[in-house]
mmCIF file of C-alpha atoms in Angstrom:
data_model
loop_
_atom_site.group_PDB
_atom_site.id
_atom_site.type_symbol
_atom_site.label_atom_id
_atom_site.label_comp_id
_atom_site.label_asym_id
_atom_site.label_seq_id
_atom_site.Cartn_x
_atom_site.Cartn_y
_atom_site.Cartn_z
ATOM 1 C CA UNK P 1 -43.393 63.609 -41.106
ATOM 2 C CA UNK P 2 -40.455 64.385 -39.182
ATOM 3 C CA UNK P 3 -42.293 62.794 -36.068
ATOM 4 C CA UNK P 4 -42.868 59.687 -37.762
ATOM 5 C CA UNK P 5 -39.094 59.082 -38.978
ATOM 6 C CA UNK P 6 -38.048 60.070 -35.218
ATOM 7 C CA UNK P 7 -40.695 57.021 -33.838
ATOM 8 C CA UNK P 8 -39.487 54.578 -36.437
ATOM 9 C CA UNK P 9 -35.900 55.480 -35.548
ATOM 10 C CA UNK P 10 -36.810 54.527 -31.966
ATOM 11 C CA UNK P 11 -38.629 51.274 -32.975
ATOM 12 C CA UNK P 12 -35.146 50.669 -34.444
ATOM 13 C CA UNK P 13 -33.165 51.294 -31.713
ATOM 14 C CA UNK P 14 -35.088 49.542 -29.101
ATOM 15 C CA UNK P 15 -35.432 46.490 -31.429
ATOM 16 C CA UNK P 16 -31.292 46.331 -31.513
ATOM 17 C CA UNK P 17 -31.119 47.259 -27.986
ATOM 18 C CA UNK P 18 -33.037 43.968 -27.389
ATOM 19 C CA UNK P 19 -31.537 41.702 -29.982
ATOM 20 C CA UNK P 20 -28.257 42.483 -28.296
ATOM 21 C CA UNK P 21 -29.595 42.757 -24.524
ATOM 22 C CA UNK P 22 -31.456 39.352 -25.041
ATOM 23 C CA UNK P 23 -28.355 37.078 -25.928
ATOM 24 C CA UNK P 24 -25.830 38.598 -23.242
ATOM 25 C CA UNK P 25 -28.510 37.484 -20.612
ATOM 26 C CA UNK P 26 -28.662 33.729 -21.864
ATOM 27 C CA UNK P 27 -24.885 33.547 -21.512
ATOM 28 C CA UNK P 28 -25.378 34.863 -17.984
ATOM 29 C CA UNK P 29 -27.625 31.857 -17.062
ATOM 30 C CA UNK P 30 -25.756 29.571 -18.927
ATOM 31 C CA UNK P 31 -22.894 30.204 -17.110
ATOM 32 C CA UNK P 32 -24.408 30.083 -13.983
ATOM 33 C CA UNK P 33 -25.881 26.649 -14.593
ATOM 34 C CA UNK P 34 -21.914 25.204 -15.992
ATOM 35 C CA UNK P 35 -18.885 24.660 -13.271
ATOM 36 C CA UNK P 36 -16.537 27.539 -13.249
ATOM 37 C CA UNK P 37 -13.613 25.160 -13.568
ATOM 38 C CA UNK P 38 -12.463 21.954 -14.394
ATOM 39 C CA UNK P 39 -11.432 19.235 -11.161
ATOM 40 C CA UNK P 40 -11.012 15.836 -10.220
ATOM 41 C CA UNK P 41 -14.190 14.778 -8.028
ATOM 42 C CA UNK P 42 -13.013 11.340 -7.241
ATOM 43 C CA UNK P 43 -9.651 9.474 -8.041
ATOM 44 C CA UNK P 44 -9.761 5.548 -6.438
ATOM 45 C CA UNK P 45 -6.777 3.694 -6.891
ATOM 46 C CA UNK P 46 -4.906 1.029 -4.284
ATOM 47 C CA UNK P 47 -2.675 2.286 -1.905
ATOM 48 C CA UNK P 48 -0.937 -0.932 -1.769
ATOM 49 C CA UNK P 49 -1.210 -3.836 -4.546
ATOM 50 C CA UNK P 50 0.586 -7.087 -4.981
ATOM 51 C CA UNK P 51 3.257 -8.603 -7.428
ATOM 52 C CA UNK P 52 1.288 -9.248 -11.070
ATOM 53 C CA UNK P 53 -1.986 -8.200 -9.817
ATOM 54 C CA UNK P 54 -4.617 -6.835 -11.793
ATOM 55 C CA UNK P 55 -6.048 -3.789 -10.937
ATOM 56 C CA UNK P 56 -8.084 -0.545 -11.964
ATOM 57 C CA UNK P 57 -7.702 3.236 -11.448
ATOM 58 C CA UNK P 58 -10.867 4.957 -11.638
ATOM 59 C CA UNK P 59 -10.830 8.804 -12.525
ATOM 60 C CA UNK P 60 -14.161 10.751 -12.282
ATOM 61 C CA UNK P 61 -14.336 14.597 -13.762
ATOM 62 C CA UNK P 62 -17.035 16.897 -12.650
ATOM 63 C CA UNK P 63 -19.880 17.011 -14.554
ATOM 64 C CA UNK P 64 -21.007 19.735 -16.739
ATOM 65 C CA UNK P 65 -18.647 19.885 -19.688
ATOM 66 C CA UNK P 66 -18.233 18.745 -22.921
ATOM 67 C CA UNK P 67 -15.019 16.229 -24.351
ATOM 68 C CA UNK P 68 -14.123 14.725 -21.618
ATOM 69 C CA UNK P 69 -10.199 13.043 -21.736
ATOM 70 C CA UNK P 70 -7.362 11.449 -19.885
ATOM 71 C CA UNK P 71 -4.236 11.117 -20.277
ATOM 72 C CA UNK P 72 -1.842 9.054 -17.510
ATOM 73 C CA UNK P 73 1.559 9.041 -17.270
ATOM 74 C CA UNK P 74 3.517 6.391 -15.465
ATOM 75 C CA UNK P 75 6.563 5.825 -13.928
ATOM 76 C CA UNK P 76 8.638 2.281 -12.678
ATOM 77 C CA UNK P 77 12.020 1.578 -11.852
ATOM 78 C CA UNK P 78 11.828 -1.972 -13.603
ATOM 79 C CA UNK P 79 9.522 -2.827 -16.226
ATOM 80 C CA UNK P 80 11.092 -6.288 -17.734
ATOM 81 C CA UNK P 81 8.104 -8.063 -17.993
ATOM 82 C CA UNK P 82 6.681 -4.826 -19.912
ATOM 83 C CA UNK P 83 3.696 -5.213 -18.252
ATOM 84 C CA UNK P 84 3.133 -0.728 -16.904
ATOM 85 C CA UNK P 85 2.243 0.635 -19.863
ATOM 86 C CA UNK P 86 4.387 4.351 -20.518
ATOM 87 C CA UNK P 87 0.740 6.479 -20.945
ATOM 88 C CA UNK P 88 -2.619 6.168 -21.429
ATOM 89 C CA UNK P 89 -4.885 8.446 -23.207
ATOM 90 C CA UNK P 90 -8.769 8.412 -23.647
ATOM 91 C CA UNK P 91 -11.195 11.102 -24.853
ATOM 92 C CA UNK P 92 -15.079 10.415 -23.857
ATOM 93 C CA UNK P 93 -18.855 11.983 -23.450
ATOM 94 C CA UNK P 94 -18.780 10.625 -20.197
ATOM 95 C CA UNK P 95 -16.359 12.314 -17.068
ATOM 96 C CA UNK P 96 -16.002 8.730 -15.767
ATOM 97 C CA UNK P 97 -12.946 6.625 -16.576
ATOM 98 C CA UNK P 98 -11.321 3.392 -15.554
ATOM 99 C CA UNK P 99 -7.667 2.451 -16.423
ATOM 100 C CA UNK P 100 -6.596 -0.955 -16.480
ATOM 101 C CA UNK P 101 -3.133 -1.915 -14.738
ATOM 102 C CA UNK P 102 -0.973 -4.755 -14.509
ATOM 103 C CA UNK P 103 1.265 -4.255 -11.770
ATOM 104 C CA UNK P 104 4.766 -5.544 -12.385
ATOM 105 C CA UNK P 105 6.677 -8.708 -11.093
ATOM 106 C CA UNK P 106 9.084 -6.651 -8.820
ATOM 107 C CA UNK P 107 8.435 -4.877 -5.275
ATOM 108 C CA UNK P 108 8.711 -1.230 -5.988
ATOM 109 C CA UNK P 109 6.603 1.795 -6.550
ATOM 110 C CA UNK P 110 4.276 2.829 -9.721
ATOM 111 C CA UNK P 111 4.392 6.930 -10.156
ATOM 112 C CA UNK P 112 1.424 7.852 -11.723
ATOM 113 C CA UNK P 113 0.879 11.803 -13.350
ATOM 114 C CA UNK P 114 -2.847 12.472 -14.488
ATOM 115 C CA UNK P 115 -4.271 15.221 -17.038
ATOM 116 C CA UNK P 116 -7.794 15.807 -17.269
ATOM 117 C CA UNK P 117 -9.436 18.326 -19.674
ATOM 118 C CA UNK P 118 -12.728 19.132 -20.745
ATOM 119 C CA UNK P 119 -14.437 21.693 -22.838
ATOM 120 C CA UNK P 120 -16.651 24.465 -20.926
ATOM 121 C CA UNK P 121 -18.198 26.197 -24.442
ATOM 122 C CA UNK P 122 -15.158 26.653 -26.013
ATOM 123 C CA UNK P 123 -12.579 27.045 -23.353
ATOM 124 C CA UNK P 124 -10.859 24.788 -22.629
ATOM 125 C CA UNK P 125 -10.249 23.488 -18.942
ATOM 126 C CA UNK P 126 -7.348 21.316 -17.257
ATOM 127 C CA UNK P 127 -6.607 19.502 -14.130
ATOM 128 C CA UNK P 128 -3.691 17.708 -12.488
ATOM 129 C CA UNK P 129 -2.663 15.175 -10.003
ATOM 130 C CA UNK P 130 -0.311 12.789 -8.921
ATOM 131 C CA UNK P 131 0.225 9.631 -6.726
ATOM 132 C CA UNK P 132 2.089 6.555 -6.015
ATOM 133 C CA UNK P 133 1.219 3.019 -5.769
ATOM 134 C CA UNK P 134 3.550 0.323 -3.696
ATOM 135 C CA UNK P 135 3.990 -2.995 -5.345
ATOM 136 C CA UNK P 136 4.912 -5.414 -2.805
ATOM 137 C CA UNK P 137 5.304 -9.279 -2.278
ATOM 138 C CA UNK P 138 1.709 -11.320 -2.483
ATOM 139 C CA UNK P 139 0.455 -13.241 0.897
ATOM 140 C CA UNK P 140 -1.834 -16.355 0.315
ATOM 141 C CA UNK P 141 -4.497 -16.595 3.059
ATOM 142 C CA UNK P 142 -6.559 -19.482 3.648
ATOM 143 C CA UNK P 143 -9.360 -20.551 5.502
ATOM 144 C CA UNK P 144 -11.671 -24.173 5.731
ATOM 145 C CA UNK P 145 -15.064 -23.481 5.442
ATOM 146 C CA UNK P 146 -17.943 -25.999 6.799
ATOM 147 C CA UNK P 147 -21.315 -26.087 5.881
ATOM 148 C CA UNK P 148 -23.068 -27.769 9.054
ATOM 149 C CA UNK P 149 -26.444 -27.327 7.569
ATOM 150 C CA UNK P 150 -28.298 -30.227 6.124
ATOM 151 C CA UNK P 151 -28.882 -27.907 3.431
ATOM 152 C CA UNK P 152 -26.566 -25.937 0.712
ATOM 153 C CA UNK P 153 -25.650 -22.581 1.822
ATOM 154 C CA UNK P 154 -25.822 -20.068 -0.799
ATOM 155 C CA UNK P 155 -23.946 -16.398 -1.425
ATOM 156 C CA UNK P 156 -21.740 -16.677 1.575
ATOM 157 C CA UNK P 157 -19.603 -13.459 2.224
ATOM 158 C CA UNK P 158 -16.127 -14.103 4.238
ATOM 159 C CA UNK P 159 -14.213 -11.707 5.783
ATOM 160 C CA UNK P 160 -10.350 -12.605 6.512
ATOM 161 C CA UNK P 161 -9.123 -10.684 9.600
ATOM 162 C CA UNK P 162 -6.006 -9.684 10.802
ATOM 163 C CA UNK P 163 -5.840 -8.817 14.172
ATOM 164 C CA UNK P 164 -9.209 -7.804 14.047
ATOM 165 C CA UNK P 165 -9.012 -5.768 11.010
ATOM 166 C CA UNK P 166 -10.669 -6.889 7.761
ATOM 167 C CA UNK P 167 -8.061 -7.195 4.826
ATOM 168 C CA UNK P 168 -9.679 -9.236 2.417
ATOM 169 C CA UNK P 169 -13.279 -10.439 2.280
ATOM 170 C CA UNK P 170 -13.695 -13.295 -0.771
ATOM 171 C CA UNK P 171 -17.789 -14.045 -2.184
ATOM 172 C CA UNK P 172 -18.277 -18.095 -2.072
ATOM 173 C CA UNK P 173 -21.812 -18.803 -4.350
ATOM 174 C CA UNK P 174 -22.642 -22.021 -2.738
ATOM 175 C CA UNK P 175 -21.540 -24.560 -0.335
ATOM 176 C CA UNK P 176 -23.142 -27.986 -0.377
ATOM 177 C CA UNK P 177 -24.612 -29.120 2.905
ATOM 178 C CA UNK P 178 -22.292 -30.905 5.629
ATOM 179 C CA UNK P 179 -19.267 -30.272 2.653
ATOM 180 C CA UNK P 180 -15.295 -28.121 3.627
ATOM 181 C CA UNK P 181 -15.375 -25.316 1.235
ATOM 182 C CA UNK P 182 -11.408 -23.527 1.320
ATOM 183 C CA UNK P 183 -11.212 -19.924 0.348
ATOM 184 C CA UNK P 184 -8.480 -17.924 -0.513
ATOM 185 C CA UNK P 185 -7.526 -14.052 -0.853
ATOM 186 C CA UNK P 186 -4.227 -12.691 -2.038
ATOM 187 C CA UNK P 187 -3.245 -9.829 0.641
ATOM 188 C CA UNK P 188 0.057 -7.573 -0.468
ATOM 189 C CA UNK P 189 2.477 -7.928 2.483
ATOM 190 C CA UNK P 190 2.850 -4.161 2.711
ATOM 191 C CA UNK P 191 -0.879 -3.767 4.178
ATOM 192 C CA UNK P 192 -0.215 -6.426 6.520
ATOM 193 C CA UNK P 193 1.470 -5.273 10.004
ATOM 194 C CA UNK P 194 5.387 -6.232 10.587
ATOM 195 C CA UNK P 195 5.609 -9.191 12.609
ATOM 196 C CA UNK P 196 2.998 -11.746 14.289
ATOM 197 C CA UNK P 197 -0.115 -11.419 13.191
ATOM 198 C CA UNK P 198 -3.214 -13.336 14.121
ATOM 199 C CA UNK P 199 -5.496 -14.402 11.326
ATOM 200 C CA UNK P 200 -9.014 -14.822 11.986
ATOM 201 C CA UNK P 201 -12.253 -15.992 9.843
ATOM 202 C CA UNK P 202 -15.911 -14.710 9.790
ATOM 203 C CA UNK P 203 -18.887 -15.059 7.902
ATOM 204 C CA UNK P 204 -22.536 -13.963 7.274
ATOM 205 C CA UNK P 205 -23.680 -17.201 8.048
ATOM 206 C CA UNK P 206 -24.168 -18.763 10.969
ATOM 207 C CA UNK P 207 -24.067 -22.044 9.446
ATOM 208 C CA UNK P 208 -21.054 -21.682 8.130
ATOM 209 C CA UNK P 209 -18.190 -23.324 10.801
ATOM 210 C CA UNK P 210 -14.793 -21.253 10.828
ATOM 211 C CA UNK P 211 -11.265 -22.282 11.892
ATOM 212 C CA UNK P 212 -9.994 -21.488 14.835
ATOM 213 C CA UNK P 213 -7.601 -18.442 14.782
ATOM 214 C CA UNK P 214 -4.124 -18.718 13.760
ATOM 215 C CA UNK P 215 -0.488 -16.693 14.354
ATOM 216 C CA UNK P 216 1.748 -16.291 11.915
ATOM 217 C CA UNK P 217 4.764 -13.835 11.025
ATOM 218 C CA UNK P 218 4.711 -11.023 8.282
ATOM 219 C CA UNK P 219 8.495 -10.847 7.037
ATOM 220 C CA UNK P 220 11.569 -12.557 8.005
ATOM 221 C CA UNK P 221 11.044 -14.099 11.428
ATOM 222 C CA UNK P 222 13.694 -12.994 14.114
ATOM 223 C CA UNK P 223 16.934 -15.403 14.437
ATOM 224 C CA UNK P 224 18.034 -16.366 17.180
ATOM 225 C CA UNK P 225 20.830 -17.453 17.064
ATOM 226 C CA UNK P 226 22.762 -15.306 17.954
ATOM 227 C CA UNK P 227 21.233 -15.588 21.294
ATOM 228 C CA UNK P 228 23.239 -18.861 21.989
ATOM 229 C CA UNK P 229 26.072 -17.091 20.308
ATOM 230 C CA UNK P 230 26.538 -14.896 23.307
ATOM 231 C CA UNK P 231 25.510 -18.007 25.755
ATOM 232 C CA UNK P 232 28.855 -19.520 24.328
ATOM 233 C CA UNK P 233 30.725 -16.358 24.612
ATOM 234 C CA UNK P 234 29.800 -15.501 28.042
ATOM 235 C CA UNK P 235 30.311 -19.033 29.545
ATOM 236 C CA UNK P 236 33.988 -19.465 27.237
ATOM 237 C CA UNK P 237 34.847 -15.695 29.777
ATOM 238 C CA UNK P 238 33.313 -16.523 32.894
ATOM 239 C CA UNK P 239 35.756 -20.113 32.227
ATOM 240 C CA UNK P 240 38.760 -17.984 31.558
ATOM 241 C CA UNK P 241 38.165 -15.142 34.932
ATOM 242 C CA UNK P 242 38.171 -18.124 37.236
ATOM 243 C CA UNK P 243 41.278 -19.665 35.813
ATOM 244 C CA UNK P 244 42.934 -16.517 35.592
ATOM 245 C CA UNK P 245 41.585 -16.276 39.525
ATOM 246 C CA UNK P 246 42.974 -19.232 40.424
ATOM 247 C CA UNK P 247 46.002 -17.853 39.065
ATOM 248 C CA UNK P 248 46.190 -15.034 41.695
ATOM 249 C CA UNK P 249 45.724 -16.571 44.468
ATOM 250 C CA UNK P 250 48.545 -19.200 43.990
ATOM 251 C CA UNK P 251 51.380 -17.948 46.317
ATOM 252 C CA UNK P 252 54.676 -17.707 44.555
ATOM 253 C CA UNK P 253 58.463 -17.743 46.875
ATOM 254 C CA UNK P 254 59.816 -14.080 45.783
ATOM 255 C CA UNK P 255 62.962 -15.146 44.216
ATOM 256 C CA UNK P 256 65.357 -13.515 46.875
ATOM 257 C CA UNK P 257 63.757 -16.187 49.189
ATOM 258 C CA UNK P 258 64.798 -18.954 46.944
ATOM 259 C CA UNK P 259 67.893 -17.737 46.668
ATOM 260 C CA UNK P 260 68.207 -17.269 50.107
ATOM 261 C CA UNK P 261 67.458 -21.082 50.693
ATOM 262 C CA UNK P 262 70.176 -21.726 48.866
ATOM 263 C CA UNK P 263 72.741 -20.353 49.791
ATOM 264 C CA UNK P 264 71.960 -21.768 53.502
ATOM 265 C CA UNK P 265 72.015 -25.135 52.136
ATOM 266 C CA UNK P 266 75.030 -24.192 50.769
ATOM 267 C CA UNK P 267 76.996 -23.410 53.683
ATOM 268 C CA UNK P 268 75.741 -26.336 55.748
ATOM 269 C CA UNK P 269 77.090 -28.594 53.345
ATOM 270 C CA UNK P 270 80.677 -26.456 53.750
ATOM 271 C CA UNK P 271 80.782 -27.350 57.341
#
């Protein structure tokens, strides 16, 4: 009797010891399987964008949690046209999010503060960033495309280069044979270099005729005026040295001379 309570007793125990064993080790794998914290695995946002210009900010989380949200804070010196909104909060399944932005009608900067958080079981897990945006003035490039084919050119890719760089490339879906086709791109003057810049066009098509390269100047172009300025300056002093020269070398009677002359004149008259 006694050894039969003392097995059942054991039966007992080792059937707790494995309802409690068994649980702890799932939590062991599950946590092995879920990130140990929460972080930012790509933010892509401009650098530079234009006056007005419509743009996105995408924010992706790492995977592996649960209640995924944003929330954006941003910053401007000027926001008349109201266009920057003050925050921006979303909550979502998915880690992936994309924030739409107006950028507003004045050259400045756009401060932008992120919080992510997400749910890892029940914790809950954070992360932070922050960045800056320029908003500078827009510059219009254009270029006159020409289909010399005697047949429509279709999904033509062109890429707008600035001293050799690609800025800008613009998608044209057709171009009718032997027809001008112009494109356009909107470039903020900030990515551009200072200065002269040479524009140039190319395409995927070989079709497709290009202009020629062109010049022209990023920001104010230098005056010169003041150039002829000086020329006036310089010739007005070099005028006044050689009168003031000719000055010099005059030879003036000391005054004891003249006096001098005088007074023998003087005497010749007495005799």
């Amino acid at each position: 009797m006694k050894f039969k309570i003392l097995a059942i007793a054991i039966v007992i125990i080792l059937i707790v010891s494995g309802l409690l064993v068994a649980p702890y080790g799932n939590n062991n794998t599950q946590k092995s399987q879920s990130p140990s914290s929460l972080s930012f695995k790509n933010i892509s946002y401009p650098t530079y964008v234009y006056q007005s210009q419509n743009f996105n900010i995408y924010i992706n989380e790492t995977s592996g949690f649960t209640n995924y949200s944003v929330n954006a804070f941003f910053g401007v010196q000027n926001n008349s046209d109201n266009t920057v909104p003050s925050d921006y909060y979303k909550n979502s399944s998915n880690p992936d999010f994309v924030i739409p932005i107006v950028a507003p009608n004045t050259t400045e900067n756009i401060y932008v503060y992120v919080e992510a958080t997400a749910f890892n079981g029940n914790s809950k897990e954070s992360a932070y960033t922050n960045f800056s945006i320029n908003v500078s003035q827009p510059v219009h490039l254009n270029a006159t495309l020409t289909n010399t084919a005697s047949a429509p050119a279709y999904n033509i890719t062109v890429n707008f280069l600035v001293n050799g760089i690609t800025v800008k490339t613009s998608m044209i879906g057709k171009i009718n044979a032997k027809s001008n086709y112009t494109a356009s791109v909107i470039v903020p003057r900030a990515e551009l270099p200072p200065g002269r810049d040479l524009l140039t066009i190319s395409t995927n098509n070989p079709n497709i005729g290009v202009p020629k390269g062109v010049y022209f100047y990023n920001g104010h172009p230098p005056n010169y005026d003041w150039i002829y300025y000086i020329a006036a300056v310089t010739v007005a002093f070099a005028i006044f040295l050689i009168v003031i020269s000719g000055r010099r070398n005059t030879v003036k009677v000391p005054k004891w001379k003249r006096a001098g002359k005088k007074t023998s004149k003087s005497t010749k008259n007495t005799k």
